């Protein structure tokens, strides 16, 4: 039945004959599976029957309102929560300043309370929820959903996030790195026809999510795209939170930029200074774009994406960071690799992670429907 839902999920209504043709299944099998999907509200009869030369045939549509999804994009200092329908439309959302370094139980306990309150405010209960998607600001082994040696998350290493949350919410919980879910969200909502895409998050730290053949590429252990800890030439004296020196994140991440600016503590402070026309902030952000561009130029030559999307808090500084990235990528990458390459800001902004977490859960849940 997951195959039928995958077809109907695009929003187009289809008849039994359409589905039989698309799947190769017998009409009797199609009828049986549709009855089950109807009884569980995964699909609904379409409002208008489709003419087929004789009596109009009943068509069926995916029911986006069948369940809701809880999503959380947890950052180093700022969190975003949402309830979405099965089409990833955000039905309710909330933001809060919560430090991830206060530990897993305190953070996740707050998350459970916040989810419960958000459901009540939106008129839903946990019985309406089909799953929870969580993004964390550190390396995550996706198969287990457990953080692995996250540099800015003391106490989180190996913590059983899915089990801890699942025991309290009673629904499946999926966990991934924050930039991976941002890449999923941006690809799903803004670039669905793009086969190869790189999403770069420039926030307190730096990372990227890789979409290959329209699928998220996580690598063998879920560590793909961790560009923030690639060593940058000339930055050998910069100490990174991972323990190494010269990492891109230690030179061009939001925390590194804020440390060099008077009156700045967070990435958002840096952006505010840029928007206010503070010249040192503008110069720092432009140079950060160049440093990030130097790493991305190698990725462009290696991976040959058609689109690079820049997101995260520092990306909100606008064209300054984009100009720096473009300057270096277009000058240092092979002409063939950049011939049709687009480098642009995120279209979803700070909602990318919440939508991507919903995509992750919805695809998992629909694939397991039987």
mmCIF file of C-alpha atoms in Angstrom:
data_model
loop_
_atom_site.group_PDB
_atom_site.id
_atom_site.type_symbol
_atom_site.label_atom_id
_atom_site.label_comp_id
_atom_site.label_asym_id
_atom_site.label_seq_id
_atom_site.Cartn_x
_atom_site.Cartn_y
_atom_site.Cartn_z
ATOM 1 C CA UNK A 1 0.000 0.000 0.000
ATOM 2 C CA UNK A 2 2.963 2.262 0.451
ATOM 3 C CA UNK A 3 3.422 2.174 -3.330
ATOM 4 C CA UNK A 4 -0.102 3.487 -3.876
ATOM 5 C CA UNK A 5 0.425 6.265 -1.357
ATOM 6 C CA UNK A 6 3.713 7.208 -3.020
ATOM 7 C CA UNK A 7 1.823 7.680 -6.294
ATOM 8 C CA UNK A 8 -1.127 9.561 -4.818
ATOM 9 C CA UNK A 9 1.076 11.776 -2.663
ATOM 10 C CA UNK A 10 1.698 14.140 -5.590
ATOM 11 C CA UNK A 11 -1.837 15.470 -5.121
ATOM 12 C CA UNK A 12 -3.256 14.215 -8.406
ATOM 13 C CA UNK A 13 -6.510 12.231 -8.187
ATOM 14 C CA UNK A 14 -6.458 8.814 -9.849
ATOM 15 C CA UNK A 15 -8.945 6.053 -10.554
ATOM 16 C CA UNK A 16 -8.521 2.339 -9.904
ATOM 17 C CA UNK A 17 -7.709 1.888 -13.587
ATOM 18 C CA UNK A 18 -5.008 4.575 -13.386
ATOM 19 C CA UNK A 19 -3.433 2.921 -10.376
ATOM 20 C CA UNK A 20 -3.571 -0.543 -11.930
ATOM 21 C CA UNK A 21 -1.796 0.772 -15.015
ATOM 22 C CA UNK A 22 0.864 2.583 -13.001
ATOM 23 C CA UNK A 23 1.598 -0.299 -10.598
ATOM 24 C CA UNK A 24 0.873 -3.364 -12.741
ATOM 25 C CA UNK A 25 -1.317 -4.769 -9.966
ATOM 26 C CA UNK A 26 -4.623 -6.513 -10.611
ATOM 27 C CA UNK A 27 -7.785 -4.420 -10.262
ATOM 28 C CA UNK A 28 -8.977 -6.702 -7.445
ATOM 29 C CA UNK A 29 -5.731 -6.113 -5.537
ATOM 30 C CA UNK A 30 -6.014 -2.371 -6.102
ATOM 31 C CA UNK A 31 -9.596 -2.393 -4.797
ATOM 32 C CA UNK A 32 -8.639 -4.300 -1.671
ATOM 33 C CA UNK A 33 -5.767 -1.964 -0.865
ATOM 34 C CA UNK A 34 -7.791 1.157 -1.545
ATOM 35 C CA UNK A 35 -10.483 -0.065 0.850
ATOM 36 C CA UNK A 36 -7.879 -0.442 3.581
ATOM 37 C CA UNK A 37 -6.401 2.995 2.874
ATOM 38 C CA UNK A 38 -9.879 4.530 2.901
ATOM 39 C CA UNK A 39 -10.770 2.921 6.223
ATOM 40 C CA UNK A 40 -7.592 4.362 7.760
ATOM 41 C CA UNK A 41 -8.207 7.798 6.211
ATOM 42 C CA UNK A 42 -4.924 7.805 4.263
ATOM 43 C CA UNK A 43 -6.919 8.568 1.115
ATOM 44 C CA UNK A 44 -10.324 10.082 0.354
ATOM 45 C CA UNK A 45 -12.667 9.916 -2.652
ATOM 46 C CA UNK A 46 -12.017 12.854 -4.939
ATOM 47 C CA UNK A 47 -14.734 15.473 -5.058
ATOM 48 C CA UNK A 48 -15.290 15.020 -8.775
ATOM 49 C CA UNK A 49 -15.600 11.722 -10.610
ATOM 50 C CA UNK A 50 -13.481 11.282 -13.735
ATOM 51 C CA UNK A 51 -15.280 10.559 -17.016
ATOM 52 C CA UNK A 52 -14.084 7.360 -18.670
ATOM 53 C CA UNK A 53 -16.420 6.992 -21.643
ATOM 54 C CA UNK A 54 -19.163 5.306 -19.627
ATOM 55 C CA UNK A 55 -20.219 5.867 -16.064
ATOM 56 C CA UNK A 56 -17.793 8.301 -14.395
ATOM 57 C CA UNK A 57 -15.141 6.438 -12.406
ATOM 58 C CA UNK A 58 -14.450 7.324 -8.796
ATOM 59 C CA UNK A 59 -11.053 8.887 -8.266
ATOM 60 C CA UNK A 60 -9.011 8.912 -5.080
ATOM 61 C CA UNK A 61 -6.727 11.512 -3.561
ATOM 62 C CA UNK A 62 -4.106 11.491 -0.843
ATOM 63 C CA UNK A 63 -5.533 12.808 2.431
ATOM 64 C CA UNK A 64 -3.029 15.369 3.689
ATOM 65 C CA UNK A 65 -5.130 15.826 6.813
ATOM 66 C CA UNK A 66 -5.070 12.137 7.802
ATOM 67 C CA UNK A 67 -2.343 12.679 10.407
ATOM 68 C CA UNK A 68 -0.024 15.412 11.642
ATOM 69 C CA UNK A 69 3.743 15.441 12.166
ATOM 70 C CA UNK A 70 5.722 17.033 14.997
ATOM 71 C CA UNK A 71 9.035 18.560 13.940
ATOM 72 C CA UNK A 72 11.911 20.206 15.788
ATOM 73 C CA UNK A 73 14.954 21.953 14.360
ATOM 74 C CA UNK A 74 17.257 22.282 17.374
ATOM 75 C CA UNK A 75 20.171 24.676 17.023
ATOM 76 C CA UNK A 76 23.075 25.581 19.245
ATOM 77 C CA UNK A 77 21.099 28.376 20.899
ATOM 78 C CA UNK A 78 17.801 28.660 19.028
ATOM 79 C CA UNK A 79 15.032 26.077 18.461
ATOM 80 C CA UNK A 80 12.127 25.909 16.007
ATOM 81 C CA UNK A 81 9.141 23.599 16.475
ATOM 82 C CA UNK A 82 6.170 22.958 14.211
ATOM 83 C CA UNK A 83 3.126 20.823 13.499
ATOM 84 C CA UNK A 84 2.657 19.981 9.823
ATOM 85 C CA UNK A 85 0.121 18.054 7.800
ATOM 86 C CA UNK A 86 1.154 15.202 5.490
ATOM 87 C CA UNK A 87 1.801 17.698 2.713
ATOM 88 C CA UNK A 88 4.379 19.505 4.914
ATOM 89 C CA UNK A 89 2.165 22.563 5.338
ATOM 90 C CA UNK A 90 2.960 24.166 8.689
ATOM 91 C CA UNK A 91 -0.184 24.279 10.832
ATOM 92 C CA UNK A 92 1.390 25.778 13.966
ATOM 93 C CA UNK A 93 4.909 26.734 14.992
ATOM 94 C CA UNK A 94 6.960 28.086 17.855
ATOM 95 C CA UNK A 95 10.492 29.397 18.352
ATOM 96 C CA UNK A 96 12.533 29.666 21.517
ATOM 97 C CA UNK A 97 16.061 30.429 22.694
ATOM 98 C CA UNK A 98 17.248 27.201 24.294
ATOM 99 C CA UNK A 99 20.928 26.288 24.681
ATOM 100 C CA UNK A 100 21.675 22.779 23.421
ATOM 101 C CA UNK A 101 24.620 22.475 25.837
ATOM 102 C CA UNK A 102 22.355 22.195 28.871
ATOM 103 C CA UNK A 103 22.117 18.466 28.111
ATOM 104 C CA UNK A 104 19.774 15.968 26.455
ATOM 105 C CA UNK A 105 17.219 15.313 29.201
ATOM 106 C CA UNK A 106 16.629 18.984 29.981
ATOM 107 C CA UNK A 107 16.391 19.888 26.288
ATOM 108 C CA UNK A 108 14.203 16.949 25.286
ATOM 109 C CA UNK A 109 12.013 17.360 28.374
ATOM 110 C CA UNK A 110 11.361 20.938 27.294
ATOM 111 C CA UNK A 111 10.641 19.617 23.798
ATOM 112 C CA UNK A 112 7.984 17.172 25.046
ATOM 113 C CA UNK A 113 6.264 19.902 27.044
ATOM 114 C CA UNK A 114 6.407 22.324 24.124
ATOM 115 C CA UNK A 115 5.008 19.742 21.694
ATOM 116 C CA UNK A 116 2.147 18.974 24.080
ATOM 117 C CA UNK A 117 1.325 22.671 24.441
ATOM 118 C CA UNK A 118 1.562 23.281 20.695
ATOM 119 C CA UNK A 119 -0.799 20.380 19.941
ATOM 120 C CA UNK A 120 -3.332 21.697 22.438
ATOM 121 C CA UNK A 121 -3.138 25.207 20.992
ATOM 122 C CA UNK A 122 -3.690 23.886 17.456
ATOM 123 C CA UNK A 123 -6.569 21.586 18.436
ATOM 124 C CA UNK A 124 -4.772 18.242 18.061
ATOM 125 C CA UNK A 125 -3.793 15.406 20.392
ATOM 126 C CA UNK A 126 -1.031 12.804 20.320
ATOM 127 C CA UNK A 127 -3.536 10.397 18.746
ATOM 128 C CA UNK A 128 -3.384 12.549 15.604
ATOM 129 C CA UNK A 129 0.423 12.342 15.381
ATOM 130 C CA UNK A 130 2.080 9.800 13.080
ATOM 131 C CA UNK A 131 5.689 10.633 13.942
ATOM 132 C CA UNK A 132 8.285 13.094 15.183
ATOM 133 C CA UNK A 133 11.253 14.449 13.242
ATOM 134 C CA UNK A 134 14.200 16.073 15.047
ATOM 135 C CA UNK A 135 17.284 17.817 13.700
ATOM 136 C CA UNK A 136 20.352 18.173 15.951
ATOM 137 C CA UNK A 137 23.332 20.534 15.520
ATOM 138 C CA UNK A 138 25.957 17.817 15.422
ATOM 139 C CA UNK A 139 26.894 14.476 13.826
ATOM 140 C CA UNK A 140 24.105 11.889 14.046
ATOM 141 C CA UNK A 141 24.172 8.208 13.165
ATOM 142 C CA UNK A 142 20.881 8.215 11.302
ATOM 143 C CA UNK A 143 20.213 4.478 11.622
ATOM 144 C CA UNK A 144 20.137 4.735 15.421
ATOM 145 C CA UNK A 145 19.287 8.430 15.746
ATOM 146 C CA UNK A 146 22.082 8.880 18.282
ATOM 147 C CA UNK A 147 24.506 11.837 18.299
ATOM 148 C CA UNK A 148 28.156 10.863 17.841
ATOM 149 C CA UNK A 149 30.820 13.008 19.531
ATOM 150 C CA UNK A 150 28.979 16.287 18.851
ATOM 151 C CA UNK A 151 31.451 19.140 19.539
ATOM 152 C CA UNK A 152 28.924 21.666 20.889
ATOM 153 C CA UNK A 153 26.594 19.213 22.670
ATOM 154 C CA UNK A 154 28.167 18.065 25.962
ATOM 155 C CA UNK A 155 26.412 15.047 27.440
ATOM 156 C CA UNK A 156 24.694 14.094 24.178
ATOM 157 C CA UNK A 157 27.218 11.572 22.833
ATOM 158 C CA UNK A 158 25.407 8.270 22.237
ATOM 159 C CA UNK A 159 22.215 9.471 23.895
ATOM 160 C CA UNK A 160 19.183 7.422 22.730
ATOM 161 C CA UNK A 161 17.117 10.354 21.476
ATOM 162 C CA UNK A 162 14.478 8.317 19.542
ATOM 163 C CA UNK A 163 13.887 5.934 22.447
ATOM 164 C CA UNK A 164 13.727 8.703 25.054
ATOM 165 C CA UNK A 165 11.241 10.789 23.093
ATOM 166 C CA UNK A 166 9.307 7.786 21.782
ATOM 167 C CA UNK A 167 8.678 6.506 25.313
ATOM 168 C CA UNK A 168 7.106 9.824 26.261
ATOM 169 C CA UNK A 169 5.221 10.648 23.062
ATOM 170 C CA UNK A 170 4.225 7.150 21.960
ATOM 171 C CA UNK A 171 5.031 7.640 18.259
ATOM 172 C CA UNK A 172 8.001 6.867 15.975
ATOM 173 C CA UNK A 173 10.867 9.365 16.283
ATOM 174 C CA UNK A 174 13.460 10.008 13.555
ATOM 175 C CA UNK A 175 16.612 12.043 14.182
ATOM 176 C CA UNK A 176 19.181 13.512 11.805
ATOM 177 C CA UNK A 177 21.772 16.240 11.574
ATOM 178 C CA UNK A 178 20.187 19.683 11.293
ATOM 179 C CA UNK A 179 21.693 20.534 7.915
ATOM 180 C CA UNK A 180 20.476 17.244 6.422
ATOM 181 C CA UNK A 181 16.877 18.059 7.274
ATOM 182 C CA UNK A 182 17.353 21.585 5.925
ATOM 183 C CA UNK A 183 18.579 20.108 2.641
ATOM 184 C CA UNK A 184 15.546 17.800 2.543
ATOM 185 C CA UNK A 185 13.169 20.679 3.166
ATOM 186 C CA UNK A 186 14.717 23.007 0.602
ATOM 187 C CA UNK A 187 14.814 20.290 -2.047
ATOM 188 C CA UNK A 188 11.235 19.161 -1.377
ATOM 189 C CA UNK A 189 9.652 22.606 -1.331
ATOM 190 C CA UNK A 190 11.821 24.752 -3.600
ATOM 191 C CA UNK A 191 13.853 22.487 -5.918
ATOM 192 C CA UNK A 192 11.917 19.223 -6.426
ATOM 193 C CA UNK A 193 13.126 18.810 -10.008
ATOM 194 C CA UNK A 194 16.801 19.320 -9.149
ATOM 195 C CA UNK A 195 18.773 16.075 -9.233
ATOM 196 C CA UNK A 196 21.983 17.249 -7.545
ATOM 197 C CA UNK A 197 21.952 19.944 -4.872
ATOM 198 C CA UNK A 198 24.174 21.091 -2.024
ATOM 199 C CA UNK A 199 22.648 22.947 0.919
ATOM 200 C CA UNK A 200 25.133 24.887 3.025
ATOM 201 C CA UNK A 201 24.171 26.058 6.507
ATOM 202 C CA UNK A 202 26.200 28.944 7.889
ATOM 203 C CA UNK A 203 25.192 29.435 11.490
ATOM 204 C CA UNK A 204 27.129 29.069 14.714
ATOM 205 C CA UNK A 205 28.898 26.281 12.824
ATOM 206 C CA UNK A 206 29.044 25.260 9.162
ATOM 207 C CA UNK A 207 27.800 22.111 7.471
ATOM 208 C CA UNK A 208 26.182 20.955 4.279
ATOM 209 C CA UNK A 209 23.551 18.482 3.143
ATOM 210 C CA UNK A 210 24.023 16.634 -0.139
ATOM 211 C CA UNK A 211 21.138 15.706 -2.442
ATOM 212 C CA UNK A 212 22.231 13.185 -5.093
ATOM 213 C CA UNK A 213 19.793 11.834 -7.683
ATOM 214 C CA UNK A 214 17.031 13.558 -5.654
ATOM 215 C CA UNK A 215 17.893 11.561 -2.516
ATOM 216 C CA UNK A 216 19.695 12.711 0.601
ATOM 217 C CA UNK A 217 23.210 11.278 0.717
ATOM 218 C CA UNK A 218 24.199 10.563 4.324
ATOM 219 C CA UNK A 219 27.322 8.476 3.747
ATOM 220 C CA UNK A 220 28.345 5.250 5.474
ATOM 221 C CA UNK A 221 27.773 6.494 9.040
ATOM 222 C CA UNK A 222 25.732 9.637 8.464
ATOM 223 C CA UNK A 223 28.741 11.975 8.434
ATOM 224 C CA UNK A 224 28.591 13.098 4.793
ATOM 225 C CA UNK A 225 28.752 16.848 4.216
ATOM 226 C CA UNK A 226 30.618 17.862 7.364
ATOM 227 C CA UNK A 227 32.559 20.596 5.559
ATOM 228 C CA UNK A 228 32.890 22.736 8.681
ATOM 229 C CA UNK A 229 35.901 20.677 9.761
ATOM 230 C CA UNK A 230 37.828 20.782 6.494
ATOM 231 C CA UNK A 231 41.125 22.556 7.084
ATOM 232 C CA UNK A 232 41.476 25.921 5.351
ATOM 233 C CA UNK A 233 44.836 27.191 4.134
ATOM 234 C CA UNK A 234 46.172 30.042 6.250
ATOM 235 C CA UNK A 235 43.978 29.287 9.238
ATOM 236 C CA UNK A 236 46.304 26.950 11.106
ATOM 237 C CA UNK A 237 46.243 29.050 14.291
ATOM 238 C CA UNK A 238 42.435 29.059 14.613
ATOM 239 C CA UNK A 239 41.389 26.547 17.274
ATOM 240 C CA UNK A 240 38.136 24.737 16.491
ATOM 241 C CA UNK A 241 35.675 23.328 19.006
ATOM 242 C CA UNK A 242 36.344 19.875 17.552
ATOM 243 C CA UNK A 243 39.899 20.066 18.941
ATOM 244 C CA UNK A 244 41.678 20.593 15.622
ATOM 245 C CA UNK A 245 43.012 23.836 14.209
ATOM 246 C CA UNK A 246 42.320 25.603 10.938
ATOM 247 C CA UNK A 247 38.800 24.247 10.434
ATOM 248 C CA UNK A 248 36.506 26.212 8.140
ATOM 249 C CA UNK A 249 34.026 26.582 11.020
ATOM 250 C CA UNK A 250 36.705 28.117 13.260
ATOM 251 C CA UNK A 251 37.373 30.766 10.641
ATOM 252 C CA UNK A 252 34.050 31.458 8.939
ATOM 253 C CA UNK A 253 31.330 30.180 11.309
ATOM 254 C CA UNK A 254 28.989 32.542 13.094
ATOM 255 C CA UNK A 255 30.668 32.037 16.472
ATOM 256 C CA UNK A 256 34.080 32.842 14.984
ATOM 257 C CA UNK A 257 32.758 35.995 13.328
ATOM 258 C CA UNK A 258 30.974 37.184 16.467
ATOM 259 C CA UNK A 259 34.165 36.772 18.499
ATOM 260 C CA UNK A 260 35.874 39.322 16.209
ATOM 261 C CA UNK A 261 33.150 41.982 16.422
ATOM 262 C CA UNK A 262 32.504 44.361 19.285
ATOM 263 C CA UNK A 263 28.956 43.988 20.562
ATOM 264 C CA UNK A 264 28.367 40.599 18.935
ATOM 265 C CA UNK A 265 27.834 37.310 20.773
ATOM 266 C CA UNK A 266 25.745 35.201 18.386
ATOM 267 C CA UNK A 267 25.302 34.748 14.642
ATOM 268 C CA UNK A 268 22.185 36.896 14.779
ATOM 269 C CA UNK A 269 24.230 39.713 16.318
ATOM 270 C CA UNK A 270 26.595 39.533 13.346
ATOM 271 C CA UNK A 271 23.681 39.749 10.914
ATOM 272 C CA UNK A 272 22.218 42.726 12.774
ATOM 273 C CA UNK A 273 25.535 44.558 12.513
ATOM 274 C CA UNK A 274 25.725 43.855 8.778
ATOM 275 C CA UNK A 275 22.184 45.135 8.284
ATOM 276 C CA UNK A 276 23.083 48.246 10.245
ATOM 277 C CA UNK A 277 25.929 48.929 7.810
ATOM 278 C CA UNK A 278 28.771 48.124 10.231
ATOM 279 C CA UNK A 279 31.798 48.038 7.893
ATOM 280 C CA UNK A 280 33.959 45.534 9.870
ATOM 281 C CA UNK A 281 30.956 43.154 10.026
ATOM 282 C CA UNK A 282 30.328 43.505 6.281
ATOM 283 C CA UNK A 283 33.985 42.819 5.503
ATOM 284 C CA UNK A 284 34.118 39.805 7.816
ATOM 285 C CA UNK A 285 30.979 38.260 6.324
ATOM 286 C CA UNK A 286 32.219 38.819 2.770
ATOM 287 C CA UNK A 287 35.551 37.171 3.636
ATOM 288 C CA UNK A 288 33.716 34.308 5.359
ATOM 289 C CA UNK A 289 31.869 33.777 2.082
ATOM 290 C CA UNK A 290 35.200 33.574 0.265
ATOM 291 C CA UNK A 291 36.574 31.015 2.745
ATOM 292 C CA UNK A 292 33.432 28.897 2.390
ATOM 293 C CA UNK A 293 33.620 29.318 -1.375
ATOM 294 C CA UNK A 294 37.147 27.900 -1.416
ATOM 295 C CA UNK A 295 35.871 24.664 0.136
ATOM 296 C CA UNK A 296 32.773 24.589 -2.055
ATOM 297 C CA UNK A 297 34.878 25.030 -5.191
ATOM 298 C CA UNK A 298 36.494 21.663 -4.495
ATOM 299 C CA UNK A 299 33.068 20.134 -3.882
ATOM 300 C CA UNK A 300 31.778 21.547 -7.168
ATOM 301 C CA UNK A 301 34.665 19.954 -9.048
ATOM 302 C CA UNK A 302 34.133 16.657 -7.245
ATOM 303 C CA UNK A 303 30.337 16.396 -7.064
ATOM 304 C CA UNK A 304 29.175 18.698 -9.905
ATOM 305 C CA UNK A 305 25.875 19.917 -8.380
ATOM 306 C CA UNK A 306 23.493 22.049 -10.411
ATOM 307 C CA UNK A 307 22.436 24.146 -7.405
ATOM 308 C CA UNK A 308 24.109 25.370 -4.221
ATOM 309 C CA UNK A 309 21.723 26.808 -1.637
ATOM 310 C CA UNK A 310 23.087 28.953 1.190
ATOM 311 C CA UNK A 311 21.048 28.997 4.418
ATOM 312 C CA UNK A 312 21.440 29.433 8.149
ATOM 313 C CA UNK A 313 21.618 32.558 10.293
ATOM 314 C CA UNK A 314 24.626 34.158 8.580
ATOM 315 C CA UNK A 315 22.951 33.736 5.175
ATOM 316 C CA UNK A 316 20.412 36.293 6.386
ATOM 317 C CA UNK A 317 23.157 38.885 5.975
ATOM 318 C CA UNK A 318 22.095 38.833 2.326
ATOM 319 C CA UNK A 319 24.229 39.328 -0.760
ATOM 320 C CA UNK A 320 27.463 39.933 1.153
ATOM 321 C CA UNK A 321 28.024 36.268 1.983
ATOM 322 C CA UNK A 322 26.635 35.079 -1.371
ATOM 323 C CA UNK A 323 28.955 37.421 -3.248
ATOM 324 C CA UNK A 324 31.963 36.015 -1.413
ATOM 325 C CA UNK A 325 30.936 32.416 -2.152
ATOM 326 C CA UNK A 326 30.235 33.104 -5.832
ATOM 327 C CA UNK A 327 33.480 35.016 -6.291
ATOM 328 C CA UNK A 328 35.616 32.038 -5.342
ATOM 329 C CA UNK A 329 33.484 29.149 -6.639
ATOM 330 C CA UNK A 330 33.141 30.563 -10.139
ATOM 331 C CA UNK A 331 36.835 31.456 -10.360
ATOM 332 C CA UNK A 332 38.285 28.222 -8.964
ATOM 333 C CA UNK A 333 35.931 25.514 -10.244
ATOM 334 C CA UNK A 334 36.122 23.908 -13.674
ATOM 335 C CA UNK A 335 34.171 25.758 -16.400
ATOM 336 C CA UNK A 336 32.130 22.661 -17.241
ATOM 337 C CA UNK A 337 31.104 22.257 -13.585
ATOM 338 C CA UNK A 338 29.974 25.879 -13.278
ATOM 339 C CA UNK A 339 28.410 26.314 -16.723
ATOM 340 C CA UNK A 340 24.864 25.945 -15.385
ATOM 341 C CA UNK A 341 25.577 26.176 -11.646
ATOM 342 C CA UNK A 342 23.231 28.319 -9.556
ATOM 343 C CA UNK A 343 24.317 29.677 -6.159
ATOM 344 C CA UNK A 344 21.409 31.206 -4.274
ATOM 345 C CA UNK A 345 19.973 31.924 -0.855
ATOM 346 C CA UNK A 346 17.517 29.527 0.781
ATOM 347 C CA UNK A 347 13.918 30.144 -0.253
ATOM 348 C CA UNK A 348 12.533 28.614 2.950
ATOM 349 C CA UNK A 349 14.778 30.505 5.341
ATOM 350 C CA UNK A 350 14.454 29.363 8.947
ATOM 351 C CA UNK A 351 11.583 27.010 8.042
ATOM 352 C CA UNK A 352 13.765 24.682 5.960
ATOM 353 C CA UNK A 353 14.645 22.424 8.889
ATOM 354 C CA UNK A 354 11.085 22.091 10.149
ATOM 355 C CA UNK A 355 9.787 21.177 6.692
ATOM 356 C CA UNK A 356 12.688 18.811 6.076
ATOM 357 C CA UNK A 357 12.073 17.002 9.363
ATOM 358 C CA UNK A 358 8.454 16.549 8.284
ATOM 359 C CA UNK A 359 9.552 15.147 4.903
ATOM 360 C CA UNK A 360 11.827 12.658 6.668
ATOM 361 C CA UNK A 361 8.981 11.412 8.882
ATOM 362 C CA UNK A 362 6.300 11.380 6.177
ATOM 363 C CA UNK A 363 8.402 9.329 3.774
ATOM 364 C CA UNK A 364 9.225 6.849 6.535
ATOM 365 C CA UNK A 365 5.621 6.529 7.715
ATOM 366 C CA UNK A 366 4.066 6.202 4.244
ATOM 367 C CA UNK A 367 6.637 3.624 3.159
ATOM 368 C CA UNK A 368 5.694 1.448 6.157
ATOM 369 C CA UNK A 369 1.912 1.586 5.659
ATOM 370 C CA UNK A 370 0.595 -1.940 5.036
#
